[in-house]
mmCIF file of C-alpha atoms in Angstrom:
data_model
loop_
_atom_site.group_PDB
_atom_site.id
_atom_site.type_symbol
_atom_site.label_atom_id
_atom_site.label_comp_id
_atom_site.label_asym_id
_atom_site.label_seq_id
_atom_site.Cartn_x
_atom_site.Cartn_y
_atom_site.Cartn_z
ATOM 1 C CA UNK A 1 4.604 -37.099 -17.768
ATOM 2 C CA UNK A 2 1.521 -35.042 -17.756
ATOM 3 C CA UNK A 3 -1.582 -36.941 -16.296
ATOM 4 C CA UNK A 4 -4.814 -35.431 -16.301
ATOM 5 C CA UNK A 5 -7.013 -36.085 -13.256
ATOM 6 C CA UNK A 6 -9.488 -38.821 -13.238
ATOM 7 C CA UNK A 7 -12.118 -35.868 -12.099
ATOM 8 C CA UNK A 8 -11.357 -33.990 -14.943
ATOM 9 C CA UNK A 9 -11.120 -37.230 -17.616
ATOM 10 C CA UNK A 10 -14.960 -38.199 -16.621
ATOM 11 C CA UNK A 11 -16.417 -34.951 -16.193
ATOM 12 C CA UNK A 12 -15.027 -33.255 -20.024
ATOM 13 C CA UNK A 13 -13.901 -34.636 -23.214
ATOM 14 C CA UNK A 14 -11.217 -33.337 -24.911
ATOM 15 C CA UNK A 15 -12.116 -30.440 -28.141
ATOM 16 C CA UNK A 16 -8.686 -29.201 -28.981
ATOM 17 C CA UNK A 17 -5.035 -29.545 -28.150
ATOM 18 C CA UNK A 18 -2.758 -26.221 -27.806
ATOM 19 C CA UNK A 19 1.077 -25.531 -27.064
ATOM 20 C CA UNK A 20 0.225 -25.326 -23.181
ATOM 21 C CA UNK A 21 -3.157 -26.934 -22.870
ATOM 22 C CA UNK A 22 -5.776 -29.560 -23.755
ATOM 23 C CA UNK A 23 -9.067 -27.787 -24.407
ATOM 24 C CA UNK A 24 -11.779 -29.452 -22.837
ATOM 25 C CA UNK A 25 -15.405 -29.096 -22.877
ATOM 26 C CA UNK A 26 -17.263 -29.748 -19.651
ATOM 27 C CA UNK A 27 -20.532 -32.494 -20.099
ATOM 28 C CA UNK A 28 -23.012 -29.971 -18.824
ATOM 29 C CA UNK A 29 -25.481 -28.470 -22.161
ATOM 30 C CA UNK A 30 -27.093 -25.783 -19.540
ATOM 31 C CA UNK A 31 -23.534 -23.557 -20.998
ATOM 32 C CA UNK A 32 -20.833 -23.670 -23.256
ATOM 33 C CA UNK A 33 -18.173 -24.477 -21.097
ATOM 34 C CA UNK A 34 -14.872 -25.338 -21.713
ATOM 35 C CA UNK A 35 -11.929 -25.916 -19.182
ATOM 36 C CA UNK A 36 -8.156 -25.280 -20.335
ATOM 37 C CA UNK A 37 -6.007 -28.190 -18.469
ATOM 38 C CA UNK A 38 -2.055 -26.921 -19.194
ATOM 39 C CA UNK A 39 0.207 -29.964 -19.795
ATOM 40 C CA UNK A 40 2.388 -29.949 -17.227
ATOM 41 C CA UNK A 41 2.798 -31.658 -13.898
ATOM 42 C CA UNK A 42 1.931 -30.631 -10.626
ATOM 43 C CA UNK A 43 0.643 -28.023 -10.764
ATOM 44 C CA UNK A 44 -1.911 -26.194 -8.214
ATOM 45 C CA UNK A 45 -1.796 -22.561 -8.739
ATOM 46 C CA UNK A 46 -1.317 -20.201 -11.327
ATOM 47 C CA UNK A 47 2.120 -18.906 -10.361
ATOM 48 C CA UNK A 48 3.175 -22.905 -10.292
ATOM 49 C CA UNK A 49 3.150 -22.344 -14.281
ATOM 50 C CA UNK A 50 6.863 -21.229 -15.342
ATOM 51 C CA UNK A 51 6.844 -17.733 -16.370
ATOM 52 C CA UNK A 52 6.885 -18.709 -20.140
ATOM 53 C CA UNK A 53 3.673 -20.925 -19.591
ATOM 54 C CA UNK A 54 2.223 -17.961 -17.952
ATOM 55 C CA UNK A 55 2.366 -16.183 -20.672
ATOM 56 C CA UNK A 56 1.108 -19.131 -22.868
ATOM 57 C CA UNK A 57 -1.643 -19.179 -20.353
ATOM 58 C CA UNK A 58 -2.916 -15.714 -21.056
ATOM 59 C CA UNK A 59 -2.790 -16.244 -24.742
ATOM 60 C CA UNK A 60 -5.062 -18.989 -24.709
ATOM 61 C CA UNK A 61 -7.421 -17.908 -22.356
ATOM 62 C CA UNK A 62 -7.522 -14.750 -24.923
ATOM 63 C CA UNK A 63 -7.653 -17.055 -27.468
ATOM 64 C CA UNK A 64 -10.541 -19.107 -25.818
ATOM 65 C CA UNK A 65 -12.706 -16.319 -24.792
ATOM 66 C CA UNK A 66 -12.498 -15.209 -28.763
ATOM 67 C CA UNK A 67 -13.508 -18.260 -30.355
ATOM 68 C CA UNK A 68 -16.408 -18.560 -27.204
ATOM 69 C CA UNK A 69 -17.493 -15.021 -28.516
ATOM 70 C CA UNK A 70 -17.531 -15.471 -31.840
ATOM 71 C CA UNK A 71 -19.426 -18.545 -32.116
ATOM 72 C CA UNK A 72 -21.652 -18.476 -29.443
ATOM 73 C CA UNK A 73 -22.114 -14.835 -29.067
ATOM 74 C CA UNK A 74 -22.756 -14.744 -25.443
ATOM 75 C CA UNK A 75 -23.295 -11.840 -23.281
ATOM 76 C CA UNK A 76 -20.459 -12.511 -21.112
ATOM 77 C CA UNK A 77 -17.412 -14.650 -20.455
ATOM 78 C CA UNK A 78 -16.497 -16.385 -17.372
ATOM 79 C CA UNK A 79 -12.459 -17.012 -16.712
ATOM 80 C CA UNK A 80 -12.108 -19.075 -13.050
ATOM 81 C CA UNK A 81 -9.202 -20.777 -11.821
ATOM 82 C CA UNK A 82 -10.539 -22.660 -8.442
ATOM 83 C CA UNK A 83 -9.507 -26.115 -7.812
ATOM 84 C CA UNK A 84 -11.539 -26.167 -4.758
ATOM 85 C CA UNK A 85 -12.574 -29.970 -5.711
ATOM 86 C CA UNK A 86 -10.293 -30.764 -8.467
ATOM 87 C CA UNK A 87 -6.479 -29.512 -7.676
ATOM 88 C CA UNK A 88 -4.780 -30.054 -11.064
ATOM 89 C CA UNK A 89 -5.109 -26.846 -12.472
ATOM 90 C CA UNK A 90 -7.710 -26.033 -14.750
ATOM 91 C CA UNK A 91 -8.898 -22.712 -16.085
ATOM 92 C CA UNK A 92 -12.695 -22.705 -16.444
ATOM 93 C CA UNK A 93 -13.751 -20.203 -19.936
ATOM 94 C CA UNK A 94 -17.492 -20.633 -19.710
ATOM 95 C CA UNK A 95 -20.053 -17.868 -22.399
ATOM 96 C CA UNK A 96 -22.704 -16.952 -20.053
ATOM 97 C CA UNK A 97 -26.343 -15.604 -21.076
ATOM 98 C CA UNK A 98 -28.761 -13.275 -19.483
ATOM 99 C CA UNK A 99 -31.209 -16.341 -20.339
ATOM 100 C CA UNK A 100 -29.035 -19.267 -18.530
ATOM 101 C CA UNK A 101 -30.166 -20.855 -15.298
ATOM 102 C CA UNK A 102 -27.818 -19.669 -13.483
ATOM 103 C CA UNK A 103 -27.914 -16.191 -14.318
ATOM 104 C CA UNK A 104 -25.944 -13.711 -12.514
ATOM 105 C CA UNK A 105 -24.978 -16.564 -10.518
ATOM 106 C CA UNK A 106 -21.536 -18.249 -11.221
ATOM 107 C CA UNK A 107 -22.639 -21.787 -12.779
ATOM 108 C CA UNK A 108 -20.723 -23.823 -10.558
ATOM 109 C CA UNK A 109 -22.963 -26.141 -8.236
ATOM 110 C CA UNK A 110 -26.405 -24.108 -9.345
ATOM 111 C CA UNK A 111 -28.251 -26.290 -11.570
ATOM 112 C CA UNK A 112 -27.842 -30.276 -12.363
ATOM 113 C CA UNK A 113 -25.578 -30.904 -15.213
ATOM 114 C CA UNK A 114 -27.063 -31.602 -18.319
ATOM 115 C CA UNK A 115 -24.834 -34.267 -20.261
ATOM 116 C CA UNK A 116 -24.827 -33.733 -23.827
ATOM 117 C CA UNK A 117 -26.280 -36.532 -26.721
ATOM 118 C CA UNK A 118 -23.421 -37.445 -28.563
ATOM 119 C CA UNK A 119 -24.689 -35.366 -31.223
ATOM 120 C CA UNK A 120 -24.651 -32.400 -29.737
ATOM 121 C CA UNK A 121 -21.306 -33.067 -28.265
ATOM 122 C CA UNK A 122 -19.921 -33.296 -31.839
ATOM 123 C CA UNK A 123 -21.606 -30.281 -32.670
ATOM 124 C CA UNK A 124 -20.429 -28.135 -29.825
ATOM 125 C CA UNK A 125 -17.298 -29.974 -30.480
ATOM 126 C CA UNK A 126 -16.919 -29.279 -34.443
ATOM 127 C CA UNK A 127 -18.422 -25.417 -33.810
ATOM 128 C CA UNK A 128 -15.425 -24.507 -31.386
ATOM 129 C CA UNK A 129 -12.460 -26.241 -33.786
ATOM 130 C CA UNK A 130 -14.081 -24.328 -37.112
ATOM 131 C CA UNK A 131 -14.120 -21.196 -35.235
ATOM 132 C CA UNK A 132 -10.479 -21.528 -34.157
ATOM 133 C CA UNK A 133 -9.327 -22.424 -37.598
ATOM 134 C CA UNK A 134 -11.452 -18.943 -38.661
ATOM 135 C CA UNK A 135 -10.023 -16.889 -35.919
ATOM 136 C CA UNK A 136 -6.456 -17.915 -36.745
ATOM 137 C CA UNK A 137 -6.413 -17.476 -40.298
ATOM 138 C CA UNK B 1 -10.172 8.538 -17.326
ATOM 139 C CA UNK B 2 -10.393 5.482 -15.504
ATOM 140 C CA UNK B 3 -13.120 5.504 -13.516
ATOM 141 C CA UNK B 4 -13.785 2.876 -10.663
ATOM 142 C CA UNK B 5 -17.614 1.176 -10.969
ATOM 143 C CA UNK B 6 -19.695 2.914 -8.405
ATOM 144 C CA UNK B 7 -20.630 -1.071 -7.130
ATOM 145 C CA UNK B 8 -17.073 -1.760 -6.850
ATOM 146 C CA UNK B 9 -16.351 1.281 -5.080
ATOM 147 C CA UNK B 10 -19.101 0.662 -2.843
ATOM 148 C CA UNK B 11 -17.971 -2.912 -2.135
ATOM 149 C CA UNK B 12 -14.259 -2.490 -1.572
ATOM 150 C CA UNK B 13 -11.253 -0.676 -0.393
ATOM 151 C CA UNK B 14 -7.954 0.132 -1.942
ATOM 152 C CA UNK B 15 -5.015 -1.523 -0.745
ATOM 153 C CA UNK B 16 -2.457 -0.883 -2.928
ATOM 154 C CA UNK B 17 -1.689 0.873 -6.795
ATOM 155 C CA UNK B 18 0.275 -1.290 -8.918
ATOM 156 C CA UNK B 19 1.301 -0.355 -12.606
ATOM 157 C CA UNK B 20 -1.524 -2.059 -14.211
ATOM 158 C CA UNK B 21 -4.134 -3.003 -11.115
ATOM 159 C CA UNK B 22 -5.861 -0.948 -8.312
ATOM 160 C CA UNK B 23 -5.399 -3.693 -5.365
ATOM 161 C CA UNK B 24 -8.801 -3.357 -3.540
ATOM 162 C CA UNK B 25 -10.643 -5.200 -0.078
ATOM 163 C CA UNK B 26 -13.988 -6.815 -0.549
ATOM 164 C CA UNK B 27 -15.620 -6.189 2.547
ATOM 165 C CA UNK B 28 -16.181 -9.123 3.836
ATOM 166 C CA UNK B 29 -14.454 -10.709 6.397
ATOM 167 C CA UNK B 30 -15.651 -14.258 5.735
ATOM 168 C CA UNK B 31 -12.671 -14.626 3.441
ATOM 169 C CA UNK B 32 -9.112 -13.006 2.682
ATOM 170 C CA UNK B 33 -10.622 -11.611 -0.460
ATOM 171 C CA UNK B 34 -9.021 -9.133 -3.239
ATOM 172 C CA UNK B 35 -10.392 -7.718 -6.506
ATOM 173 C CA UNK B 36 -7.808 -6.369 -9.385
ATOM 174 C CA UNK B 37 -9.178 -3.875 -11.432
ATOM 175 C CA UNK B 38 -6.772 -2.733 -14.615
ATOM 176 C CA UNK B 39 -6.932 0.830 -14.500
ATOM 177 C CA UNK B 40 -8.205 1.170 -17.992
ATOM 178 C CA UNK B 41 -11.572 2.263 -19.819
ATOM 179 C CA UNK B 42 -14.159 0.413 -21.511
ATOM 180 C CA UNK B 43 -12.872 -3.076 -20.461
ATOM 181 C CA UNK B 44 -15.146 -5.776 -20.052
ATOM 182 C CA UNK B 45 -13.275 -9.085 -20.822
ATOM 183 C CA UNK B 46 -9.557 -10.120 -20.735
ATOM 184 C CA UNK B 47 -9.100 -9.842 -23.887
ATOM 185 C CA UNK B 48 -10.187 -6.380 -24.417
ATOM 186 C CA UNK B 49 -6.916 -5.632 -22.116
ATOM 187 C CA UNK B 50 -3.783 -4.524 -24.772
ATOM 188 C CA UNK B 51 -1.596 -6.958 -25.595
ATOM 189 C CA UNK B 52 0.814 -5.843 -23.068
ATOM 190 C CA UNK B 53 -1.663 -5.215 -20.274
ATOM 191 C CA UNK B 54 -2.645 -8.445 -20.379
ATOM 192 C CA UNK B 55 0.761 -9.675 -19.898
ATOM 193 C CA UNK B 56 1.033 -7.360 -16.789
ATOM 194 C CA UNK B 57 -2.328 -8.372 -15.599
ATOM 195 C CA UNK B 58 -0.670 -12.159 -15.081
ATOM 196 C CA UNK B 59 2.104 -11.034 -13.595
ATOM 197 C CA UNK B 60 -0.505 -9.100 -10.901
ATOM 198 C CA UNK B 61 -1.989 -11.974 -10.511
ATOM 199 C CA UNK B 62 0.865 -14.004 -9.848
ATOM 200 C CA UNK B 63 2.282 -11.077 -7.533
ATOM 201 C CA UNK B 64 -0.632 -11.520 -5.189
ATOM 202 C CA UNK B 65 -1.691 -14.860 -5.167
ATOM 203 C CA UNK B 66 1.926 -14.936 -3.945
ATOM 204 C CA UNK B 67 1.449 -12.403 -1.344
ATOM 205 C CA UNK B 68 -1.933 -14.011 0.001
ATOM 206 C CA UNK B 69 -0.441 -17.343 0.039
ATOM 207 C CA UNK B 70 2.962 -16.084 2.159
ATOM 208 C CA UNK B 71 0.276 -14.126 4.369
ATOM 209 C CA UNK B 72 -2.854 -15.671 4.992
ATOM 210 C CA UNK B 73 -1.450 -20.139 4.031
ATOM 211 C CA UNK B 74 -4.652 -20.824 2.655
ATOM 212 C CA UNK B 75 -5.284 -24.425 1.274
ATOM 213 C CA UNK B 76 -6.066 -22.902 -2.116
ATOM 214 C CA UNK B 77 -6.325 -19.813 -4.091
ATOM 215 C CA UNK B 78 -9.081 -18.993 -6.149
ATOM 216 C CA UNK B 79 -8.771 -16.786 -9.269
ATOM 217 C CA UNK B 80 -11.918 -15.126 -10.982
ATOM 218 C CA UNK B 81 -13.017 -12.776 -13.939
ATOM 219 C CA UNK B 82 -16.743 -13.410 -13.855
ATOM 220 C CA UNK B 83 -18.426 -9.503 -14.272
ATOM 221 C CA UNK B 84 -22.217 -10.869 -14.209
ATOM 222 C CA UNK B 85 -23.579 -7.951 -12.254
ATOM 223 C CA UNK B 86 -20.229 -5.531 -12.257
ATOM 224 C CA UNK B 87 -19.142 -5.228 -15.680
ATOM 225 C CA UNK B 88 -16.033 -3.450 -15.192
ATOM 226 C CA UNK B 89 -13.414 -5.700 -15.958
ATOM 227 C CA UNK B 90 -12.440 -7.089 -12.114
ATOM 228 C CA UNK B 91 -10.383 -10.101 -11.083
ATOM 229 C CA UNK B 92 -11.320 -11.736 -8.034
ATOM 230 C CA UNK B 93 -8.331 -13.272 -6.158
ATOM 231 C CA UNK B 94 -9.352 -15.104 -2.971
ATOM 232 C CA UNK B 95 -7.781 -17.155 -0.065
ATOM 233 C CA UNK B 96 -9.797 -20.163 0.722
ATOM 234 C CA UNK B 97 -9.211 -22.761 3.297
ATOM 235 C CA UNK B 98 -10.911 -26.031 4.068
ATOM 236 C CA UNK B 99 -12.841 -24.572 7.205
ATOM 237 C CA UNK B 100 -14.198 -21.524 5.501
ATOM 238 C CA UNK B 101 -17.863 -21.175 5.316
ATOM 239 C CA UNK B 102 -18.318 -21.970 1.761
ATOM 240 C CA UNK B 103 -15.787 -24.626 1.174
ATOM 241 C CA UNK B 104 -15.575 -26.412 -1.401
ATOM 242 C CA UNK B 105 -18.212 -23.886 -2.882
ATOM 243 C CA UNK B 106 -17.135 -20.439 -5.010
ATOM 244 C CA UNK B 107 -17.848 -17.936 -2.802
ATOM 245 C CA UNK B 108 -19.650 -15.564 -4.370
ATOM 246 C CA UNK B 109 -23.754 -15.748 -3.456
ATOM 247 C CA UNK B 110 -22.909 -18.276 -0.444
ATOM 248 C CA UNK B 111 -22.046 -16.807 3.064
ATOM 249 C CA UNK B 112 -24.274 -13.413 3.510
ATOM 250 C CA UNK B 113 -20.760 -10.574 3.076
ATOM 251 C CA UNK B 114 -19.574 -10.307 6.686
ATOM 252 C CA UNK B 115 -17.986 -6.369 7.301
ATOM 253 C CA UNK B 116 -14.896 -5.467 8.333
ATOM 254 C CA UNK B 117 -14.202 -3.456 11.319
ATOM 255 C CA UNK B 118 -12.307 -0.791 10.663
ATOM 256 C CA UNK B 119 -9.296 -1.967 13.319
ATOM 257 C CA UNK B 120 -9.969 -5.408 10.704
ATOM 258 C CA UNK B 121 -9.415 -3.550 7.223
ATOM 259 C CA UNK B 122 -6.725 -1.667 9.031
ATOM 260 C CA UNK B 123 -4.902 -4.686 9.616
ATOM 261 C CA UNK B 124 -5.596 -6.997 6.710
ATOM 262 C CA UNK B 125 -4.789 -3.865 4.412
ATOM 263 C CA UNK B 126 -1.285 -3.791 6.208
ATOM 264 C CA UNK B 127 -0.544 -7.295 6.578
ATOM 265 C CA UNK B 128 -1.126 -7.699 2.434
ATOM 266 C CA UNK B 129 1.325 -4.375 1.716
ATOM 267 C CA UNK B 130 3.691 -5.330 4.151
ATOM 268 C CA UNK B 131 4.254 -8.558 2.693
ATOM 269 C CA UNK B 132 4.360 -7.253 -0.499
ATOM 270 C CA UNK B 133 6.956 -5.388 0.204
ATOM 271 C CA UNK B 134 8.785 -8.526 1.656
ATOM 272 C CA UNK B 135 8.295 -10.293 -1.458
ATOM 273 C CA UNK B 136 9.230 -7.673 -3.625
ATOM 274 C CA UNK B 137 12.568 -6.969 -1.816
#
């Protein structure tokens, strides 16, 4: 049975669930970021996926990176598999602005997270679902 | 024409031409650290890759987070498309182990970029192609 990791559980909440993986947005309002957990068990690395889940993989990374573009119209997208802290894999798909704290930087470990209100949880929440439903019609 | 980023260029050396990827070296010898670059124009995100090149691109990524694990046993691999300062679409594959420098941290902006010899790039160049060609056979 897939588990996700008690890391993982605290740090995002879930937005969205896929074929291969739970979409999750990470409680930090300094970026839109979202992590893609695939449903499977042990996994570390990327090549751990069966070749059909690869596959799945890319899709919804694609897929992710879409919806991040259309409706939040960032200036870039960041796609990061580490697992340096947290081994389960997770694929981070994070819309990065010229104007964000971290900027060039990569975000991870540059500025305090920011939890979200409720509120704007929903909102980031509702904005990412409505834009999938767009982009797949 | 493809054309290799002048920063990338500047930054790395090619190891190896695969169907989709040039294979290239950071230099910096801090970390067993390779950049895949789809030999295709006007990329700047995943999913501006084809259909089908996108479908290669995970198998290249597969094929050499395979190779650096069989080579270099790191404790993890890390897997990046980030292109805040190089646009050109670039995938950062890197083996990281518990005593590096950075660790747990991403890489990039930590450690100051530690050069290769040439004797260095010689061998690290060899040692990835040579057990590419293991795991291929």
């Amino acid at each position: 049975m897939f588990r996700l990791d008690d890391r993982l559980a605290a740090d995002t909440a879930l937005v969205d669930l896929w074929d291969l993986c739970e979409v999750r947005l990470m409680d930090d309002a300094n970026y839109p970021w979202f992590v893609l957990v695939p449903q499977r068990t042990d996994l570390r690395e990327i090549h751990d996926l069966a070749p059909a889940d690869r596959l799945q993989l890319m899709d919804e990374i694609v897929r992710a990176t879409r919806i991040l573009e259309q409706a939040w119209r960032p200036d870039k997208i960041n796609v990061a598999a580490l697992g340096n802290q947290v081994t389960q894999l997770h694929i981070h798909v994070i819309a990065r602005y010229m104007t964000d704290g971290a900027w060039p930087r990569p975000v991870w470990g540059f500025l305090p997270a920011l939890p979200y209100t409720k509120p704007q949880r929903l909102d980031v929440t509702s904005r990412f679902r409505e834009t999938r439903s767009l982009t797949a019609a």
